[in-house]
XYZ file of C-alpha atoms in Angstrom:
509
model
C 154.703 136.242 232.002
C 155.753 133.764 229.260
C 153.233 135.285 226.870
C 154.651 138.720 227.571
C 158.193 137.562 226.839
C 157.023 135.819 223.629
C 155.424 139.037 222.361
C 158.571 141.011 223.024
C 160.652 138.413 221.189
C 158.336 138.563 218.142
C 158.549 142.358 218.107
C 162.345 142.269 218.166
C 162.498 139.715 215.332
C 160.054 141.649 213.145
C 161.948 144.888 213.806
C 165.306 143.347 212.936
C 163.918 141.834 209.711
C 162.419 145.181 208.714
C 165.662 147.010 209.476
C 167.662 144.418 207.519
C 165.386 144.643 204.470
C 165.471 148.445 204.522
C 169.259 148.546 204.773
C 169.593 145.924 202.021
C 167.193 147.856 199.754
C 169.020 151.111 200.448
C 172.371 149.514 199.663
C 170.970 148.088 196.408
C 169.845 151.563 195.304
C 173.498 152.578 195.185
C 175.143 149.239 194.389
C 172.889 147.828 191.626
C 173.326 150.757 189.163
C 177.083 150.564 189.627
C 177.056 146.782 189.086
C 175.005 147.210 185.926
C 177.371 149.944 184.738
C 180.424 147.768 185.398
C 178.858 144.853 183.517
C 178.049 147.047 180.522
C 181.555 148.512 180.491
C 182.963 145.012 180.612
C 180.805 143.635 177.830
C 180.823 146.399 175.204
C 184.597 146.505 174.917
C 186.206 144.950 171.862
C 187.522 141.909 173.620
C 187.042 138.197 172.818
C 185.773 137.650 176.361
C 182.999 140.273 176.118
C 179.400 139.322 175.386
C 179.197 141.727 172.431
C 182.348 140.492 170.680
C 180.570 137.988 168.435
C 178.012 140.654 167.536
C 180.836 143.054 166.720
C 182.724 140.464 164.680
C 179.800 139.355 162.543
C 176.694 141.483 162.789
C 173.717 139.206 163.552
C 171.245 141.900 162.519
C 169.920 141.348 158.970
C 170.994 144.269 156.780
C 169.360 145.129 153.478
C 170.342 147.506 150.734
C 167.466 148.858 148.636
C 168.474 150.529 145.383
C 166.273 152.942 143.415
C 167.429 153.752 139.883
C 166.375 156.826 137.875
C 165.202 155.943 134.370
C 165.657 158.828 131.889
C 162.403 159.172 129.981
C 163.548 161.695 127.331
C 167.217 161.063 126.595
C 166.985 162.359 122.987
C 165.334 165.576 124.150
C 168.002 166.054 126.831
C 170.658 165.919 124.120
C 168.768 168.733 122.385
C 168.847 170.931 125.481
C 165.553 170.090 127.178
C 165.058 169.466 130.889
C 165.592 165.806 131.911
C 162.479 163.845 132.889
C 163.239 160.876 135.127
C 161.246 158.061 136.682
C 162.203 156.230 139.856
C 162.428 152.439 139.452
C 162.728 149.929 142.233
C 163.446 149.106 144.923
C 165.888 146.377 143.995
C 166.644 144.792 147.362
C 169.821 142.979 148.390
C 170.599 141.141 151.609
C 173.885 142.486 152.917
C 176.254 140.197 154.814
C 179.127 141.708 156.789
C 182.013 139.883 158.392
C 185.244 141.131 159.939
C 188.399 139.312 158.945
C 192.121 139.623 159.651
C 191.322 140.774 163.201
C 194.557 141.835 164.855
C 194.853 143.185 168.410
C 197.618 145.768 168.735
C 199.692 146.814 171.739
C 198.274 150.353 171.870
C 194.729 149.312 172.905
C 193.527 149.110 169.285
C 192.313 146.374 166.980
C 192.666 146.292 163.187
C 190.325 144.508 160.813
C 188.954 144.273 157.297
C 185.181 144.112 156.946
C 183.991 142.210 153.915
C 180.551 142.694 152.410
C 178.518 140.413 150.210
C 175.216 141.317 148.516
C 172.578 138.765 147.519
C 169.553 139.821 145.462
C 166.142 139.323 147.115
C 163.547 139.084 144.317
C 160.627 138.532 146.712
C 161.357 141.866 148.403
C 162.064 143.771 145.202
C 159.843 145.656 142.821
C 161.445 144.378 139.657
C 164.256 142.065 138.578
C 167.951 142.543 137.893
C 167.150 141.900 134.237
C 165.028 145.084 134.010
C 166.386 147.598 131.481
C 167.057 151.178 132.577
C 168.084 154.180 130.464
C 170.826 156.019 132.329
C 173.667 158.432 131.627
C 176.744 156.707 130.275
C 179.418 157.672 132.794
C 182.223 156.649 130.451
C 181.075 159.369 128.050
C 179.488 162.106 130.153
C 181.793 161.980 133.190
C 184.986 161.806 131.151
C 183.739 164.607 128.865
C 183.352 167.018 131.807
C 186.752 165.921 133.107
C 188.287 166.749 129.702
C 186.564 170.133 129.343
C 189.709 172.193 129.996
C 191.994 170.010 127.883
C 193.168 171.009 124.379
C 190.599 170.721 121.585
C 192.703 168.103 119.828
C 192.437 165.765 122.812
C 188.683 166.265 123.026
C 188.255 165.536 119.311
C 190.350 162.396 119.711
C 188.184 161.309 122.616
C 185.016 161.937 120.605
C 186.440 159.842 117.761
C 187.245 157.025 120.190
C 183.686 157.099 121.517
C 182.355 156.842 117.960
C 184.649 153.949 117.113
C 183.432 151.955 120.092
C 179.766 152.885 119.715
C 179.618 154.902 122.942
C 176.675 157.280 123.407
C 175.666 159.791 126.063
C 172.909 157.523 127.384
C 172.856 153.740 127.639
C 170.116 151.148 128.004
C 171.351 148.383 130.288
C 170.023 145.972 132.886
C 169.938 146.718 136.599
C 172.520 144.015 137.231
C 174.912 145.511 134.689
C 174.511 149.053 135.989
C 175.154 148.053 139.588
C 177.612 145.178 139.420
C 179.365 145.866 136.145
C 179.532 145.015 132.469
C 182.355 144.414 130.066
C 183.049 146.987 127.398
C 185.606 147.003 124.552
C 186.651 150.556 125.410
C 187.349 149.565 129.031
C 189.379 146.544 127.855
C 191.407 148.808 125.556
C 192.114 151.374 128.276
C 193.089 148.703 130.801
C 195.411 147.133 128.233
C 197.348 150.249 127.234
C 196.793 152.349 130.395
C 196.709 149.718 133.160
C 196.413 152.121 136.114
C 194.076 154.670 134.565
C 190.791 153.122 135.728
C 190.012 151.956 139.299
C 188.375 148.780 137.948
C 189.922 145.993 135.931
C 187.314 143.865 134.204
C 183.863 145.359 134.600
C 182.477 148.845 135.025
C 179.549 149.283 137.424
C 178.464 151.745 140.077
C 178.800 149.149 142.869
C 181.238 146.772 141.195
C 183.899 147.452 143.826
C 181.533 146.843 146.770
C 180.538 143.204 146.369
C 182.845 140.554 147.857
C 185.283 143.247 148.912
C 186.324 145.156 152.025
C 185.829 148.812 152.917
C 189.437 149.434 153.884
C 191.615 148.615 156.865
C 190.064 150.022 160.043
C 191.993 150.412 163.289
C 189.740 151.241 166.246
C 190.218 151.558 169.991
C 189.056 148.570 172.022
C 188.318 150.485 175.250
C 190.045 147.825 177.372
C 192.735 150.192 178.729
C 191.155 153.569 178.001
C 187.397 153.395 177.991
C 187.000 157.035 176.903
C 188.124 156.068 173.373
C 186.032 152.928 172.951
C 185.119 152.151 169.299
C 186.679 155.394 168.015
C 188.596 155.072 164.751
C 192.331 155.511 165.219
C 193.307 154.998 161.581
C 191.811 154.036 158.237
C 194.110 152.405 155.706
C 196.986 153.423 157.942
C 196.039 157.117 157.927
C 194.988 159.138 160.959
C 193.526 161.814 158.683
C 192.376 162.053 155.073
C 193.891 163.945 152.166
C 190.802 164.294 149.960
C 189.626 167.696 151.131
C 190.832 171.284 151.438
C 190.787 171.782 155.217
C 192.117 169.965 158.259
C 188.635 169.853 159.780
C 187.097 168.135 156.759
C 190.008 165.688 156.594
C 189.535 164.564 160.190
C 188.479 160.973 160.838
C 185.893 161.355 163.583
C 183.684 158.915 165.417
C 183.449 155.149 165.129
C 183.328 152.754 162.189
C 179.524 153.044 162.234
C 178.448 149.882 164.072
C 178.719 150.649 167.796
C 179.180 153.768 169.878
C 180.220 154.583 173.431
C 177.634 153.603 176.087
C 175.793 155.902 178.502
C 174.754 158.463 175.913
C 172.982 161.692 176.724
C 170.811 163.815 174.405
C 173.820 166.127 173.992
C 175.849 163.306 172.426
C 177.192 164.033 168.938
C 176.942 160.733 167.076
C 179.678 160.428 164.440
C 181.127 157.731 162.211
C 183.551 157.527 159.316
C 182.095 156.383 155.986
C 184.587 155.199 153.336
C 181.828 155.441 150.698
C 181.265 159.121 151.516
C 185.016 159.705 151.922
C 184.338 161.637 155.126
C 183.010 161.512 158.666
C 179.281 161.992 159.112
C 177.699 163.654 162.148
C 174.185 163.135 163.492
C 172.253 165.039 166.117
C 169.737 163.910 168.738
C 166.096 164.279 167.681
C 163.999 162.481 170.289
C 163.721 159.578 172.723
C 161.612 156.549 171.924
C 161.643 152.794 172.095
C 162.150 149.909 169.713
C 160.318 146.708 170.623
C 160.297 147.746 174.277
C 163.946 148.827 174.314
C 164.546 152.541 175.035
C 166.355 154.378 172.228
C 167.689 157.748 171.190
C 166.886 158.753 167.630
C 169.669 160.576 165.788
C 169.138 162.317 162.452
C 171.278 164.204 159.955
C 171.454 167.961 160.542
C 170.302 170.269 157.764
C 173.920 171.322 157.294
C 175.277 167.828 156.505
C 175.657 168.524 152.773
C 175.363 172.321 152.885
C 177.961 174.245 150.895
C 180.520 176.597 152.419
C 178.464 179.741 151.909
C 175.603 178.308 153.991
C 177.736 176.441 156.534
C 181.376 177.692 156.648
C 182.870 174.490 158.223
C 181.931 172.670 154.985
C 184.055 175.003 152.880
C 186.752 172.354 152.841
C 184.502 170.032 150.790
C 184.324 172.552 147.955
C 184.473 173.431 145.050
C 180.721 173.437 145.520
C 177.714 173.944 143.329
C 174.333 174.420 144.955
C 173.860 173.798 148.647
C 172.723 170.317 149.647
C 175.098 168.272 147.475
C 178.685 167.245 148.193
C 181.309 167.245 145.466
C 182.910 163.777 145.416
C 185.366 164.380 142.580
C 188.401 164.670 144.855
C 187.973 161.088 146.079
C 186.476 159.625 142.875
C 189.331 160.144 140.405
C 188.047 163.657 139.548
C 184.732 162.272 138.236
C 181.956 164.926 138.605
C 179.898 162.888 141.059
C 177.846 164.365 143.891
C 176.458 162.922 147.117
C 173.194 164.098 148.693
C 169.966 163.045 150.347
C 167.531 161.227 147.993
C 165.554 163.453 145.630
C 167.728 166.393 146.779
C 165.907 166.485 150.115
C 167.156 169.447 152.206
C 168.987 170.838 149.165
C 168.657 174.023 147.136
C 165.207 174.015 145.432
C 166.885 174.808 142.096
C 168.333 171.305 142.032
C 164.841 169.795 142.312
C 163.398 172.169 139.726
C 166.120 171.406 137.174
C 164.846 167.820 136.796
C 161.303 166.578 136.243
C 160.210 163.694 138.450
C 161.714 164.463 141.872
C 159.515 164.627 144.976
C 161.585 165.081 148.152
C 159.932 164.485 151.525
C 161.144 163.785 155.032
C 159.303 160.487 155.594
C 160.793 158.747 152.577
C 164.158 160.443 152.128
C 165.560 161.365 155.542
C 167.967 159.096 157.387
C 168.084 158.106 161.050
C 169.815 155.918 163.614
C 168.020 154.593 166.710
C 170.565 153.653 169.366
C 170.187 152.092 172.818
C 171.748 154.897 174.883
C 172.932 152.676 177.744
C 175.064 150.365 175.564
C 175.609 152.436 172.387
C 174.339 149.553 170.251
C 172.064 150.494 167.292
C 168.615 148.934 167.351
C 167.172 150.279 164.105
C 168.827 152.314 161.373
C 168.157 153.626 157.892
C 170.906 155.439 155.973
C 169.820 156.902 152.628
C 172.137 158.537 150.103
C 171.863 159.615 146.481
C 174.547 159.618 143.795
C 174.260 162.180 141.000
C 176.280 163.180 137.944
C 177.052 166.714 136.877
C 176.909 166.847 133.119
C 176.718 169.371 130.282
C 177.620 169.864 126.635
C 181.395 169.951 126.080
C 182.618 171.574 122.847
C 184.637 169.147 120.764
C 182.889 166.051 122.109
C 179.895 165.578 119.843
C 178.321 162.845 121.991
C 177.349 165.470 124.610
C 175.094 167.317 122.110
C 173.492 170.423 123.618
C 172.948 169.118 127.148
C 172.259 171.963 129.537
C 174.328 172.001 132.759
C 172.482 169.817 135.252
C 173.089 167.634 138.298
C 171.340 164.489 137.127
C 170.403 161.841 139.744
C 171.656 158.352 138.912
C 170.323 156.336 141.864
C 169.707 156.421 145.564
C 170.059 153.606 148.037
C 169.000 152.778 151.558
C 170.997 150.605 153.917
C 168.759 149.512 156.750
C 168.896 147.048 159.590
C 166.863 146.309 162.704
C 167.576 143.942 165.563
C 165.120 141.056 165.593
C 164.524 137.422 166.551
C 166.647 135.691 169.183
C 169.239 138.468 169.145
C 166.589 141.031 170.084
C 165.119 138.741 172.764
C 168.526 138.063 174.319
C 169.415 141.760 174.244
C 166.109 142.698 175.871
C 166.414 140.061 178.611
C 169.996 140.897 179.534
C 170.094 144.646 179.190
C 166.510 145.764 179.783
C 164.513 143.145 181.678
C 167.161 142.081 184.223
C 168.129 145.657 185.229
C 164.430 146.495 185.555
C 163.809 143.451 187.767
C 166.810 144.385 189.912
C 165.475 147.917 190.220
C 161.991 146.702 191.142
C 163.476 144.208 193.625
C 165.264 146.944 195.556
C 162.025 148.896 195.782
C 160.198 145.761 197.004
C 162.870 145.261 199.676
C 162.486 148.868 200.822
C 158.701 148.530 200.894
C 158.826 145.281 202.854
C 161.379 146.762 205.236
C 159.167 149.777 205.906
C 156.160 147.488 206.358
C 157.987 145.345 208.914
C 159.156 148.438 210.796
C 155.593 149.769 210.900
C 154.406 146.385 212.208
C 157.156 146.539 214.825
C 156.005 149.971 215.953
C 152.414 148.728 216.165
C 153.503 145.736 218.247
C 155.521 147.991 220.556
C 152.539 150.280 221.067
C 150.244 147.305 221.703
C 152.728 145.820 224.168
C 152.909 149.152 226.004
C 149.109 149.312 226.243
C 148.984 145.737 227.519
C 151.672 146.486 230.065
C 149.810 149.610 231.254
C 146.558 147.674 231.647
C 148.390 144.901 233.438
C 150.120 147.409 235.728
C 146.859 149.245 236.463
C 145.111 145.957 237.214
C 147.928 144.872 239.492
C 147.831 148.207 241.312
C 144.075 147.910 242.011
C 144.452 144.350 243.190
C 147.296 145.419 245.417
C 145.200 148.214 246.964
C 142.261 145.843 247.577
C 144.562 143.324 249.150
C 146.009 145.959 251.457
C 142.501 147.092 252.501
C 141.378 143.531 253.233
C 144.543 142.834 255.135
C 144.102 146.021 257.228
C 140.484 145.128 257.987
C 141.450 141.621 258.970
C 144.140 142.901 261.234
C 141.716 145.336 262.829
C 139.345 142.481 263.626
C 142.081 140.457 265.148
C 143.300 143.314 267.368
C 141.750 143.315 270.991
C 139.495 146.285 271.680
C 140.288 148.713 274.505
C 138.265 148.558 277.784
C 134.816 149.964 277.509
C 134.652 149.888 273.785
C 132.288 146.914 273.565
C 129.909 148.358 276.127
C 129.779 151.607 274.362
C 129.077 149.854 271.068
C 126.380 147.774 272.785
C 124.718 150.809 274.168
C 124.690 152.341 270.811
């Protein structure tokens, strides 16, 4: 009897444990994803208490800028009307440091900041030195000549005379460091002295002279603390909620984020956007495919073919015109009317005529397309490569002898790649917190469900076995009871006196 009670007690305990594990596992299926979601929402907001705040404030990911310059091989022939022949030089690689300063939290759920950038040359990663000489178009001559094309002939002759006095030519032979970060010139000193606000630079003239040790403008973005739907979106740039560079309201819109983080819980339908002060516009990227970076799931976003298309090919871009060929964006409206154009490197995805007008260009997707790989759950970029090319539209301008007989051409000056990938301790910490731990929690709930089901099955087996044991015990007891009754009846019959004559009859028999 004690053994029977012990078996029943074990069955009840096993059944309760199985039921408890199953319920706990079932609850975790619904609770764990919500807990993970709440933690992510809490930690991607722009708030000093969030885990991502330090990453947002000073990006721990090493960023590099690789610059490729186009060396003009036949500058004298170009002046005589021949097609330019160029040779790509580089890369000249710079480590890019970014740090947000003057961080101010506002009452309307926004934060304002200035992001400063510093570039340090990396000779061991470069193919060449900053002291390398490159023959390039002289922007002071060729850009200003096109800008003066519609001015009176007297002004153009005066400009040509000024160029001659200061020894300015259509092409210059300068070092990489001078071209990028600036050089002093007597003509620039003269213009800054007598026309102090005419040029956007004060001491040196260089393509990137305004980038180093400077900020990219005052950004005001939503923190997502009060209204999560607006997290990281740009509210204003330099105090403006829209631009005034372009010819349509759509093109002047400031869309997306500041380009460092996006809203979490992305889907493939997500339209990834960010505002680029260097491009003077918002850039949009579309989903290409899912993948992973060092074990972390990612969505890969790429530029659509219409990013730099002109208005005739893609009507929404009409506001960026006046346009030339499709595939290049006119930057003159935000670059002091200078005839500069932005595009993909080597005119990738542009009108083939642009490639054919210059010797030495070889566009291809692998080398010249750009992409962003973002962790869709958090909206944090894991690996990115943004590539852009700067070109100059130039031609012969009557009255300015320095332009010779140059045929109208969009001449590439340089292209650059800004790239960064999460690595080291930052990558390990990100993987452990946002990939490994949620996976372990997910696996744990499945283990609980499996164990719960196993214990319930064991309980059922024990119940069945107990029933069989009880049946056998009952059957055995029934047989014993019957035998006992038969023996008792026989004994009683022996003890009962026989009627008269019965013994004699039995004896006779």
